CSV table of C-alpha atoms in Angstrom, one decimal:
chain,number,residue,atom,x,y,z
A,1,MET,CA,2.0,-12.0,-0.7
A,2,ILE,CA,1.3,-9.9,2.4
A,3,GLN,CA,2.1,-11.1,5.8
A,4,ARG,CA,-0.6,-10.5,8.4
A,5,ARG,CA,-1.3,-10.8,12.0
A,6,SER,CA,-3.6,-13.6,12.5
A,7,ARG,CA,-7.3,-12.6,13.5
A,8,LYS,CA,-6.1,-9.1,14.7
A,9,ILE,CA,-5.7,-6.0,12.5
A,10,SER,CA,-5.5,-8.1,9.4
A,11,CYS,CA,-9.1,-9.1,10.0
A,12,ALA,CA,-10.2,-5.6,10.5
A,13,LYS,CA,-11.5,-3.1,8.0
A,14,LEU,CA,-8.1,-3.1,6.5
A,15,LEU,CA,-5.9,-0.7,4.8
A,16,LEU,CA,-5.7,1.6,1.8
A,17,THR,CA,-3.5,4.6,1.9
A,18,GLY,CA,-3.2,4.1,5.7
A,19,GLY,CA,-6.9,4.1,6.1
A,20,VAL,CA,-9.8,1.7,6.2
A,21,LEU,CA,-11.8,0.1,3.5
A,22,LEU,CA,-15.2,-1.2,4.3
A,23,TYR,CA,-17.0,-3.5,2.1
A,24,LEU,CA,-20.1,-4.6,3.8
A,25,LEU,CA,-22.3,-6.1,1.2
A,26,LEU,CA,-25.0,-7.5,3.4
A,27,VAL,CA,-27.9,-9.7,2.2
A,28,LEU,CA,-30.2,-9.2,5.2
A,29,ALA,CA,-33.7,-8.1,6.0
A,30,PRO,CA,-35.3,-5.7,3.6
A,31,LEU,CA,-35.1,-2.1,4.5
A,32,VAL,CA,-38.2,-0.6,6.1
A,33,HIS,CA,-38.2,2.9,4.6
A,34,ALA,CA,-40.9,4.3,7.1
A,35,GLN,CA,-38.5,4.0,10.0
A,36,ARG,CA,-36.5,7.1,10.6
A,37,PHE,CA,-34.6,9.2,13.2
A,38,GLU,CA,-36.9,12.0,14.5
A,39,PHE,CA,-36.4,15.1,16.6
A,40,SER,CA,-38.8,15.5,19.5
A,41,GLY,CA,-40.8,18.8,19.7
A,42,ASN,CA,-40.1,21.7,17.2
A,43,ARG,CA,-36.4,21.1,16.8
A,44,LYS,CA,-35.2,21.2,13.1
A,45,LYS,CA,-31.5,20.8,13.4
A,46,GLN,CA,-28.6,19.8,15.6
A,47,SER,CA,-24.8,20.1,15.3
A,48,ILE,CA,-22.4,17.7,17.2
A,49,PRO,CA,-18.7,17.2,17.0
A,50,PHE,CA,-17.1,14.1,15.8
A,51,ILE,CA,-13.8,12.4,16.0
A,52,LEU,CA,-11.9,11.9,12.8
A,53,VAL,CA,-9.5,9.0,12.7
A,54,LYS,CA,-7.9,8.0,9.5
A,55,ASN,CA,-10.6,9.9,7.6
A,56,LEU,CA,-13.2,8.0,9.3
A,57,ILE,CA,-16.1,9.8,11.3
A,58,ILE,CA,-16.8,8.6,14.9
A,59,ILE,CA,-19.9,9.7,16.5
A,60,PRO,CA,-21.6,9.0,20.0
A,61,VAL,CA,-24.6,6.8,19.9
A,62,TYR,CA,-27.1,5.7,22.5
A,63,ILE,CA,-28.5,2.1,22.3
A,64,ASN,CA,-31.6,1.2,24.1
A,65,GLY,CA,-31.1,4.4,26.3
A,66,LYS,CA,-27.4,3.3,27.3
A,67,GLY,CA,-24.2,4.8,26.2
A,68,PRO,CA,-22.8,6.9,24.6
A,69,TYR,CA,-21.0,4.3,22.4
A,70,ASN,CA,-18.6,5.1,19.6
A,71,PHE,CA,-20.0,4.2,16.2
A,72,LEU,CA,-18.6,4.9,12.8
A,73,LEU,CA,-20.9,7.0,10.6
A,74,ASP,CA,-20.8,5.2,7.2
A,75,THR,CA,-22.7,5.7,4.0
A,76,GLY,CA,-21.5,2.2,2.8
A,77,VAL,CA,-23.8,0.2,5.2
A,78,ALA,CA,-27.5,-0.2,5.2
A,79,GLN,CA,-28.5,-1.9,8.5
A,80,MET,CA,-27.0,-0.6,11.6
A,81,ILE,CA,-24.1,-3.0,12.6
A,82,ILE,CA,-23.0,-3.7,16.0
A,83,THR,CA,-19.4,-5.2,16.2
A,84,ASP,CA,-19.0,-5.3,19.9
A,85,THR,CA,-20.1,-8.9,20.8
A,86,THR,CA,-21.0,-8.1,24.5
A,87,PHE,CA,-24.2,-6.5,23.0
A,88,LEU,CA,-25.3,-10.3,22.3
A,89,ASP,CA,-25.6,-10.6,26.3
A,90,ASN,CA,-26.9,-7.2,27.0
A,91,LEU,CA,-29.8,-6.9,24.5
A,92,ASP,CA,-33.1,-8.7,24.5
A,93,LEU,CA,-32.8,-11.0,21.4
A,94,LYS,CA,-35.7,-13.4,22.0
A,95,SER,CA,-37.2,-12.6,18.6
A,96,ALA,CA,-33.9,-12.3,16.8
A,97,LYS,CA,-32.6,-14.4,13.9
A,98,THR,CA,-29.4,-15.8,13.4
A,99,VAL,CA,-28.1,-15.9,9.6
A,100,LYS,CA,-24.9,-16.4,7.8
A,101,VAL,CA,-23.8,-13.1,6.1
A,102,GLN,CA,-22.3,-13.3,2.6
A,103,GLY,CA,-19.9,-10.7,1.7
A,104,TYR,CA,-17.2,-9.6,-0.7
A,105,GLY,CA,-14.0,-11.3,0.1
A,106,PHE,CA,-12.5,-14.7,0.6
A,107,GLY,CA,-13.2,-16.9,3.3
A,108,ASP,CA,-16.0,-18.5,5.3
A,109,ASN,CA,-19.4,-16.9,5.7
A,110,ILE,CA,-20.0,-15.0,9.2
A,111,GLU,CA,-22.8,-15.5,11.6
A,112,ALA,CA,-24.8,-12.5,12.5
A,113,VAL,CA,-27.9,-12.0,14.8
A,114,LEU,CA,-30.5,-9.8,13.1
A,115,THR,CA,-33.1,-7.8,15.3
A,116,ARG,CA,-35.2,-4.8,15.2
A,117,ASN,CA,-35.6,-4.7,18.9
A,118,VAL,CA,-33.0,-1.9,19.2
A,119,SER,CA,-33.5,1.8,19.6
A,120,ALA,CA,-30.7,4.3,18.6
A,121,LYS,CA,-30.2,8.0,19.5
A,122,VAL,CA,-27.8,10.5,18.0
A,123,GLY,CA,-28.0,13.8,19.8
A,124,LYS,CA,-31.5,14.7,20.2
A,125,ALA,CA,-32.7,12.5,17.5
A,126,ILE,CA,-34.1,8.9,18.1
A,127,ILE,CA,-35.3,5.8,16.1
A,128,LYS,CA,-37.3,3.4,18.1
A,129,SER,CA,-36.8,0.3,16.0
A,130,ILE,CA,-33.8,0.1,13.7
A,131,PRO,CA,-32.9,-2.9,11.8
A,132,THR,CA,-29.5,-4.3,13.2
A,133,ALA,CA,-27.0,-6.8,12.5
A,134,ILE,CA,-24.9,-7.9,15.7
A,135,PHE,CA,-22.0,-10.1,14.5
A,136,LYS,CA,-21.0,-13.1,16.8
A,137,LYS,CA,-17.4,-12.4,16.2
A,138,ASP,CA,-15.6,-9.1,16.0
A,139,ILE,CA,-14.1,-9.7,12.6
A,140,PHE,CA,-13.1,-6.1,12.0
A,141,ASP,CA,-11.2,-5.4,15.3
A,142,LEU,CA,-11.8,-1.6,14.7
A,143,SER,CA,-11.0,-0.6,18.2
A,144,ASN,CA,-7.3,-1.8,17.9
A,145,TYR,CA,-7.0,-0.6,14.3
A,146,LEU,CA,-8.3,3.0,15.2
A,147,GLY,CA,-6.9,3.3,18.7
A,148,ILE,CA,-10.4,4.1,20.2
A,149,LYS,CA,-13.1,1.8,21.3
A,150,ILE,CA,-15.6,1.3,18.4
A,151,TYR,CA,-18.9,-0.5,19.1
A,152,GLY,CA,-20.5,-0.5,15.7
A,153,ILE,CA,-21.4,1.2,12.4
A,154,LEU,CA,-24.4,3.4,11.5
A,155,GLY,CA,-25.4,4.3,7.9
A,156,TYR,CA,-28.5,4.4,5.9
A,157,TYR,CA,-31.2,4.9,8.6
A,158,PHE,CA,-29.4,8.1,9.8
A,159,PHE,CA,-28.7,9.5,6.5
A,160,ASN,CA,-32.1,8.9,5.1
A,161,SER,CA,-33.7,10.7,8.1
A,162,PHE,CA,-32.0,14.0,7.5
A,163,LYS,CA,-30.0,16.3,5.4
A,164,VAL,CA,-26.7,15.6,6.8
A,165,LYS,CA,-23.7,18.1,6.5
A,166,ILE,CA,-20.1,16.8,7.3
A,167,ASN,CA,-17.6,19.5,7.8
A,168,TYR,CA,-14.2,17.5,7.8
A,169,TYR,CA,-12.2,20.8,8.5
A,170,THR,CA,-14.1,21.6,11.8
A,171,ASN,CA,-15.0,18.0,12.7
A,172,LYS,CA,-18.7,19.1,13.0
A,173,LEU,CA,-21.6,16.9,11.9
A,174,THR,CA,-24.9,18.9,11.4
A,175,PHE,CA,-28.2,17.2,10.6
A,176,TYR,CA,-31.5,18.9,9.5
A,177,ALA,CA,-35.1,17.7,9.7
A,178,PRO,CA,-36.5,16.9,6.2
A,179,ASP,CA,-38.9,19.9,6.4
A,180,ALA,CA,-36.2,22.3,7.7
A,181,LYS,CA,-35.9,25.4,5.5
A,182,ILE,CA,-32.0,25.6,4.6
A,183,GLU,CA,-30.0,26.6,1.6
A,184,LEU,CA,-27.9,23.8,0.7
A,185,LYS,CA,-24.5,25.3,-0.8
A,186,GLY,CA,-22.0,23.7,-3.1
A,187,ASN,CA,-21.8,21.8,-6.3
A,188,ARG,CA,-25.0,19.9,-6.6
A,189,ILE,CA,-24.5,16.3,-7.9
A,190,PRO,CA,-27.4,13.8,-8.5
A,191,ILE,CA,-27.1,10.6,-6.5
A,192,GLN,CA,-29.2,7.4,-6.6
A,193,ILE,CA,-30.0,5.4,-3.4
A,194,THR,CA,-29.9,1.6,-3.9
A,195,GLY,CA,-30.1,-0.9,-1.1
A,196,GLY,CA,-29.5,1.9,1.3
A,197,LYS,CA,-26.4,3.1,-0.3
A,198,PRO,CA,-25.7,6.2,-2.4
A,199,TYR,CA,-24.2,6.3,-5.8
A,200,LEU,CA,-23.0,8.8,-8.2
A,201,THR,CA,-22.1,9.0,-12.0
A,202,THR,CA,-19.1,11.0,-12.9
A,203,GLN,CA,-15.9,11.1,-15.3
A,204,ILE,CA,-12.5,9.8,-14.8
A,205,LYS,CA,-9.5,10.1,-17.0
A,206,THR,CA,-6.9,7.3,-17.5
A,207,ASP,CA,-3.8,7.3,-19.6
A,208,ASP,CA,-5.0,4.3,-21.6
A,209,LEU,CA,-8.8,5.0,-21.8
A,210,GLY,CA,-9.0,8.8,-21.9
A,211,ASP,CA,-12.2,10.3,-20.3
A,212,ILE,CA,-14.8,7.8,-19.4
A,213,GLU,CA,-18.0,7.8,-17.5
A,214,VAL,CA,-18.2,5.6,-14.3
A,215,ASP,CA,-20.7,4.8,-11.7
A,216,LEU,CA,-19.4,4.8,-8.0
A,217,LEU,CA,-20.5,4.0,-4.7
A,218,ILE,CA,-20.2,7.0,-2.3
A,219,ASP,CA,-18.6,5.2,0.7
A,220,ASN,CA,-17.4,7.7,3.4
A,221,GLY,CA,-16.6,4.7,5.7
A,222,SER,CA,-13.6,4.0,3.5
A,223,SER,CA,-10.5,6.1,3.8
A,224,HIS,CA,-9.2,5.4,0.3
A,225,PRO,CA,-9.5,8.2,-2.3
A,226,LEU,CA,-10.8,5.9,-5.1
A,227,MET,CA,-11.4,2.1,-6.0
A,228,MET,CA,-11.8,1.0,-9.5
A,229,GLU,CA,-12.9,-2.6,-9.9
A,230,SER,CA,-14.7,-3.3,-13.2
A,231,LEU,CA,-15.4,-1.9,-16.6
A,232,HIS,CA,-18.0,-3.5,-19.0
A,233,ASP,CA,-18.3,-6.5,-16.7
A,234,LYS,CA,-14.6,-7.2,-16.9
A,235,PRO,CA,-11.7,-6.2,-14.5
A,236,PHE,CA,-10.9,-2.6,-14.7
A,237,PRO,CA,-7.7,-2.1,-16.9
A,238,LEU,CA,-4.6,-1.5,-14.8
A,239,PRO,CA,-2.4,1.5,-15.2
A,240,ALA,CA,1.3,0.9,-16.4
A,241,LYS,CA,2.7,1.2,-12.9
A,242,THR,CA,1.2,-0.7,-10.0
A,243,ILE,CA,2.2,-2.5,-6.8
A,244,TYR,CA,0.5,-5.6,-5.3
A,245,ALA,CA,-1.4,-4.7,-2.2
A,246,ASN,CA,-3.9,-5.9,0.4
A,247,LEU,CA,-6.8,-3.5,-0.3
A,248,GLY,CA,-9.1,-4.3,2.7
A,249,VAL,CA,-11.3,-6.9,4.1
A,250,GLY,CA,-14.9,-7.8,3.5
A,251,ILE,CA,-17.4,-9.9,5.4
A,252,ASN,CA,-15.6,-13.2,4.3
A,253,GLY,CA,-12.2,-12.1,4.4
A,254,ILE,CA,-9.1,-10.5,2.7
A,255,ILE,CA,-9.5,-8.4,-0.6
A,256,ASN,CA,-6.5,-8.5,-2.7
A,257,GLY,CA,-5.4,-6.3,-5.7
A,258,SER,CA,-3.2,-3.7,-7.0
A,259,MET,CA,-2.5,-0.1,-6.1
A,260,GLY,CA,-1.9,2.5,-8.8
A,261,ARG,CA,-3.0,6.0,-10.0
A,262,ILE,CA,-5.5,7.4,-12.4
A,263,SER,CA,-5.0,10.8,-14.1
A,264,ALA,CA,-8.1,12.5,-12.9
A,265,ILE,CA,-11.5,12.3,-11.5
A,266,LYS,CA,-14.2,15.0,-11.9
A,267,LEU,CA,-16.6,15.9,-9.3
A,268,GLY,CA,-19.0,18.7,-10.3
A,269,THR,CA,-16.7,21.6,-11.1
A,270,TYR,CA,-13.8,20.1,-9.2
A,271,THR,CA,-11.0,18.0,-10.7
A,272,PHE,CA,-8.6,15.9,-8.7
A,273,ASN,CA,-5.2,14.8,-10.5
A,274,GLU,CA,-3.0,11.8,-10.0
A,275,VAL,CA,-5.5,10.2,-7.6
A,276,LEU,CA,-4.2,7.0,-5.8
A,277,THR,CA,-6.5,4.1,-6.7
A,278,GLY,CA,-7.0,0.6,-5.6
A,279,PHE,CA,-7.8,-2.0,-8.1
A,280,PRO,CA,-9.4,-5.1,-6.4
A,281,GLU,CA,-9.4,-8.5,-7.8
A,282,TYR,CA,-12.5,-8.7,-9.9
A,283,ASN,CA,-15.5,-10.4,-8.0
A,284,ILE,CA,-18.2,-11.4,-10.6
A,285,GLY,CA,-20.7,-11.9,-7.7
A,286,ARG,CA,-20.4,-8.4,-6.3
A,287,SER,CA,-23.0,-6.8,-8.3
A,288,THR,CA,-25.5,-9.5,-7.4
A,289,MET,CA,-24.7,-9.0,-3.7
A,290,GLU,CA,-25.2,-5.1,-4.0
A,291,GLY,CA,-28.3,-5.3,-6.2
A,292,ARG,CA,-26.7,-3.1,-8.9
A,293,THR,CA,-23.7,-2.7,-11.1
A,294,ARG,CA,-20.9,-0.2,-10.5
A,295,ASN,CA,-17.4,0.6,-11.6
A,296,GLY,CA,-16.0,1.3,-8.2
A,297,SER,CA,-16.1,3.6,-5.1
A,298,LEU,CA,-15.3,7.0,-3.9
A,299,GLY,CA,-13.8,7.3,-0.4
A,300,SER,CA,-13.2,9.8,2.2
A,301,ASP,CA,-9.7,10.6,1.3
A,302,ILE,CA,-11.3,12.8,-1.5
A,303,LEU,CA,-14.6,13.6,0.4
A,304,ARG,CA,-12.5,15.3,3.3
A,305,HIS,CA,-11.6,18.1,0.9
A,306,PHE,CA,-15.1,19.3,0.9
A,307,ILE,CA,-18.0,20.4,3.2
A,308,VAL,CA,-20.3,17.4,2.3
A,309,THR,CA,-24.0,17.5,2.4
A,310,PHE,CA,-26.1,14.4,1.7
A,311,ASP,CA,-29.6,14.8,0.7
A,312,TYR,CA,-30.9,11.1,0.3
A,313,THR,CA,-34.5,12.1,-0.1
A,314,GLY,CA,-33.9,14.9,-2.4
A,315,GLY,CA,-31.4,12.7,-4.5
A,316,PHE,CA,-28.4,15.1,-4.3
A,317,LEU,CA,-24.9,15.4,-2.9
A,318,TYR,CA,-23.5,18.9,-2.3
A,319,LEU,CA,-19.8,19.5,-2.3
A,320,LYS,CA,-18.3,22.8,-1.3
A,321,LYS,CA,-14.4,23.0,-1.1
A,322,ASN,CA,-13.2,23.8,2.6
A,323,ASN,CA,-9.8,25.2,1.5
A,324,ASN,CA,-7.7,26.2,-1.5
A,325,ASP,CA,-5.1,23.5,-1.0
A,326,VAL,CA,-4.1,21.3,-4.0
A,327,PRO,CA,-4.6,17.7,-2.8
A,328,LYS,CA,-1.9,15.3,-2.8
A,329,PHE,CA,-2.6,11.6,-2.4
A,330,GLU,CA,0.2,9.5,-1.0
A,331,HIS,CA,0.3,5.7,-0.3
A,332,ASP,CA,2.2,4.5,2.9
A,333,MET,CA,5.9,4.6,2.2
A,334,SER,CA,6.8,2.1,4.8
A,335,GLY,CA,5.2,-1.1,3.9
A,336,LEU,CA,4.0,-1.7,7.4
A,337,GLU,CA,0.6,-1.6,9.3
A,338,ILE,CA,0.4,-0.4,12.8
A,339,TYR,CA,-2.3,-1.7,15.3
A,340,VAL,CA,-3.0,-0.7,19.0
A,341,ILE,CA,-3.5,-2.7,22.1
A,342,GLN,CA,-5.4,-0.3,24.3
A,343,GLY,CA,-4.7,0.0,28.0
A,344,ILE,CA,-3.5,2.5,30.6
A,345,LYS,CA,-0.8,3.3,27.9
A,346,ASP,CA,-1.7,2.3,24.4
A,347,ARG,CA,1.0,-0.1,22.9
A,348,TYR,CA,1.7,0.0,19.2
A,349,TYR,CA,2.5,-3.3,17.1
A,350,ILE,CA,3.3,-4.2,13.6
A,351,GLY,CA,0.3,-6.2,12.2
A,352,ARG,CA,1.3,-6.4,8.5
A,353,ILE,CA,4.5,-6.2,6.4
A,354,GLU,CA,4.5,-6.1,2.5
A,355,VAL,CA,6.9,-8.3,0.8
A,356,GLY,CA,9.7,-6.2,-0.8
A,357,SER,CA,8.7,-3.1,1.2
A,358,PRO,CA,11.1,-0.8,3.0
A,359,ALA,CA,10.0,-2.4,6.3
A,360,GLU,CA,11.0,-5.8,5.3
A,361,GLU,CA,14.3,-4.5,4.0
A,362,ALA,CA,14.8,-2.9,7.3
A,363,GLY,CA,14.3,-6.3,9.2
A,364,LEU,CA,11.1,-5.3,10.8
A,365,GLN,CA,8.8,-8.2,11.5
A,366,VAL,CA,5.1,-8.9,12.2
A,367,ASN,CA,4.2,-8.6,16.1
A,368,ASP,CA,7.3,-6.3,16.8
A,369,GLU,CA,6.3,-3.7,19.3
A,370,ILE,CA,7.2,-0.1,18.2
A,371,THR,CA,8.4,1.9,21.2
A,372,ALA,CA,10.0,4.9,19.7
A,373,ILE,CA,10.6,6.7,16.4
A,374,ASN,CA,13.8,8.9,16.1
A,375,PHE,CA,14.1,8.4,19.7
A,376,VAL,CA,10.7,10.1,20.6
A,377,GLY,CA,8.5,7.5,22.4
A,378,VAL,CA,5.3,6.5,20.6
A,379,VAL,CA,3.3,7.4,23.7
A,380,HIS,CA,3.8,10.9,22.5
A,381,TYR,CA,2.0,10.3,19.2
A,382,LYS,CA,-1.5,9.6,18.3
A,383,LEU,CA,-2.2,6.9,15.8
A,384,ASN,CA,-3.1,9.4,13.0
A,385,GLU,CA,0.2,11.1,13.6
A,386,LEU,CA,2.2,7.8,13.3
A,387,THR,CA,0.3,6.9,10.1
A,388,GLU,CA,1.3,10.3,8.6
A,389,ILE,CA,4.8,9.8,9.7
A,390,LEU,CA,5.1,6.7,7.7
A,391,LYS,CA,4.0,8.4,4.4
A,392,ASP,CA,5.9,11.6,5.2
A,393,ARG,CA,8.7,12.0,2.4
A,394,ASN,CA,10.4,9.9,-0.1
A,395,GLY,CA,13.8,8.9,1.2
A,396,LYS,CA,13.2,10.1,4.8
A,397,GLN,CA,15.0,7.9,7.5
A,398,LEU,CA,13.3,6.8,10.6
A,399,LEU,CA,15.1,5.0,13.3
A,400,MET,CA,12.6,2.5,14.7
A,401,GLU,CA,12.9,1.2,18.3
A,402,ILE,CA,11.2,-2.0,18.6
A,403,TYR,CA,10.7,-4.9,21.3
A,404,ARG,CA,10.8,-8.4,19.9
A,405,ALA,CA,10.6,-11.3,22.3
A,406,ASP,CA,11.6,-8.9,25.1
A,407,ASP,CA,14.7,-7.9,23.3
A,408,LYS,CA,15.3,-4.2,22.3
A,409,HIS,CA,16.4,-3.4,18.6
A,410,VAL,CA,16.9,-0.2,16.9
A,411,MET,CA,16.6,-0.5,13.0
A,412,LEU,CA,16.8,2.1,10.2
A,413,LEU,CA,13.7,2.4,8.2
A,414,ARG,CA,13.9,4.4,4.9
A,415,LEU,CA,10.7,5.5,3.5
A,416,LYS,CA,10.2,4.9,-0.4
A,417,LYS,CA,7.5,6.3,-2.5
A,418,ARG,CA,6.4,3.0,-4.4
A,419,ILE,CA,3.4,4.3,-6.4
């Protein structure tokens, strides 16, 4: 069991390795493939900086000529999604349709307004009519989770319009017109686009199964390294050592499962070892909602080690290693999750504590406000830095200064590598 703060960060795109797992399995209006972002004039490419928070890419987007608004750039979604409910009042939605959205999770369906009466602009590229889902309730609460105001999520229509290069090392996004003459560098891996989402076939290795071929959704909007859900229409076999974990949230609610490791995953000529992996509880209806079967998903905690280029129309993914570091995949060693209440000074609270974790043993509780760690005020940290502190080193001791019901407490938290 996992405790969670009601309707706050627990109902946002929740954790995996301190990051965010997004499962937006939307059954919405059909994709209109003719609609694309386009440059005006003779422009063939553009580069813009992005903000990287918990492995997630945040870019500025103009909506109907206003903005810029912070959007997640996410290969795991098809229709553009607006999560900020104020857009329901600010956009002309006379011809919009309200539907209940079915998703991958547990809970009630969520209402969303569907419209094409929206234009979007990224850099100098614009799309005049982009299929958009505007949720009537901000179920993800991404702003508090990421510590920066988030208005929505942009996916397929951007990636399908360009060749898109993501440099995680320099935080630079470069996008090229389809007819631009460029040399795409790196390992070339075939991908298939189904329902507006990219998939690849590759090999993984487990202690019990050895080398097996798997189909994976490429989901850079999820900060996990890897998720394995099914094999031969049955739950994916768990490794010998796992811990129970809250793996994320879908449209309908919490996704539970286990956290463990697989021996290796191969991507082109690259191999990653001892990869931290989530194993969601098997959902037999997921393939029906997605429109195809798959074994799991590849997340940004692996992709961030590359310069990644997506070529949807050509049907390839290009991966070029951005450094010679040997990747290490570590799970959170505290057992707590932090969310942010934004203001003049951001305030940091505990939104979730795993049963039997170091955080529970230390006496920390959900809704405690964290004010200092090792006598350094949290105002001196960014959320990314706090996340890294909580998975820093097995056995490391942290003095946590917290406020609970206006009373100050100092508690000793000893980090523990649990998987």
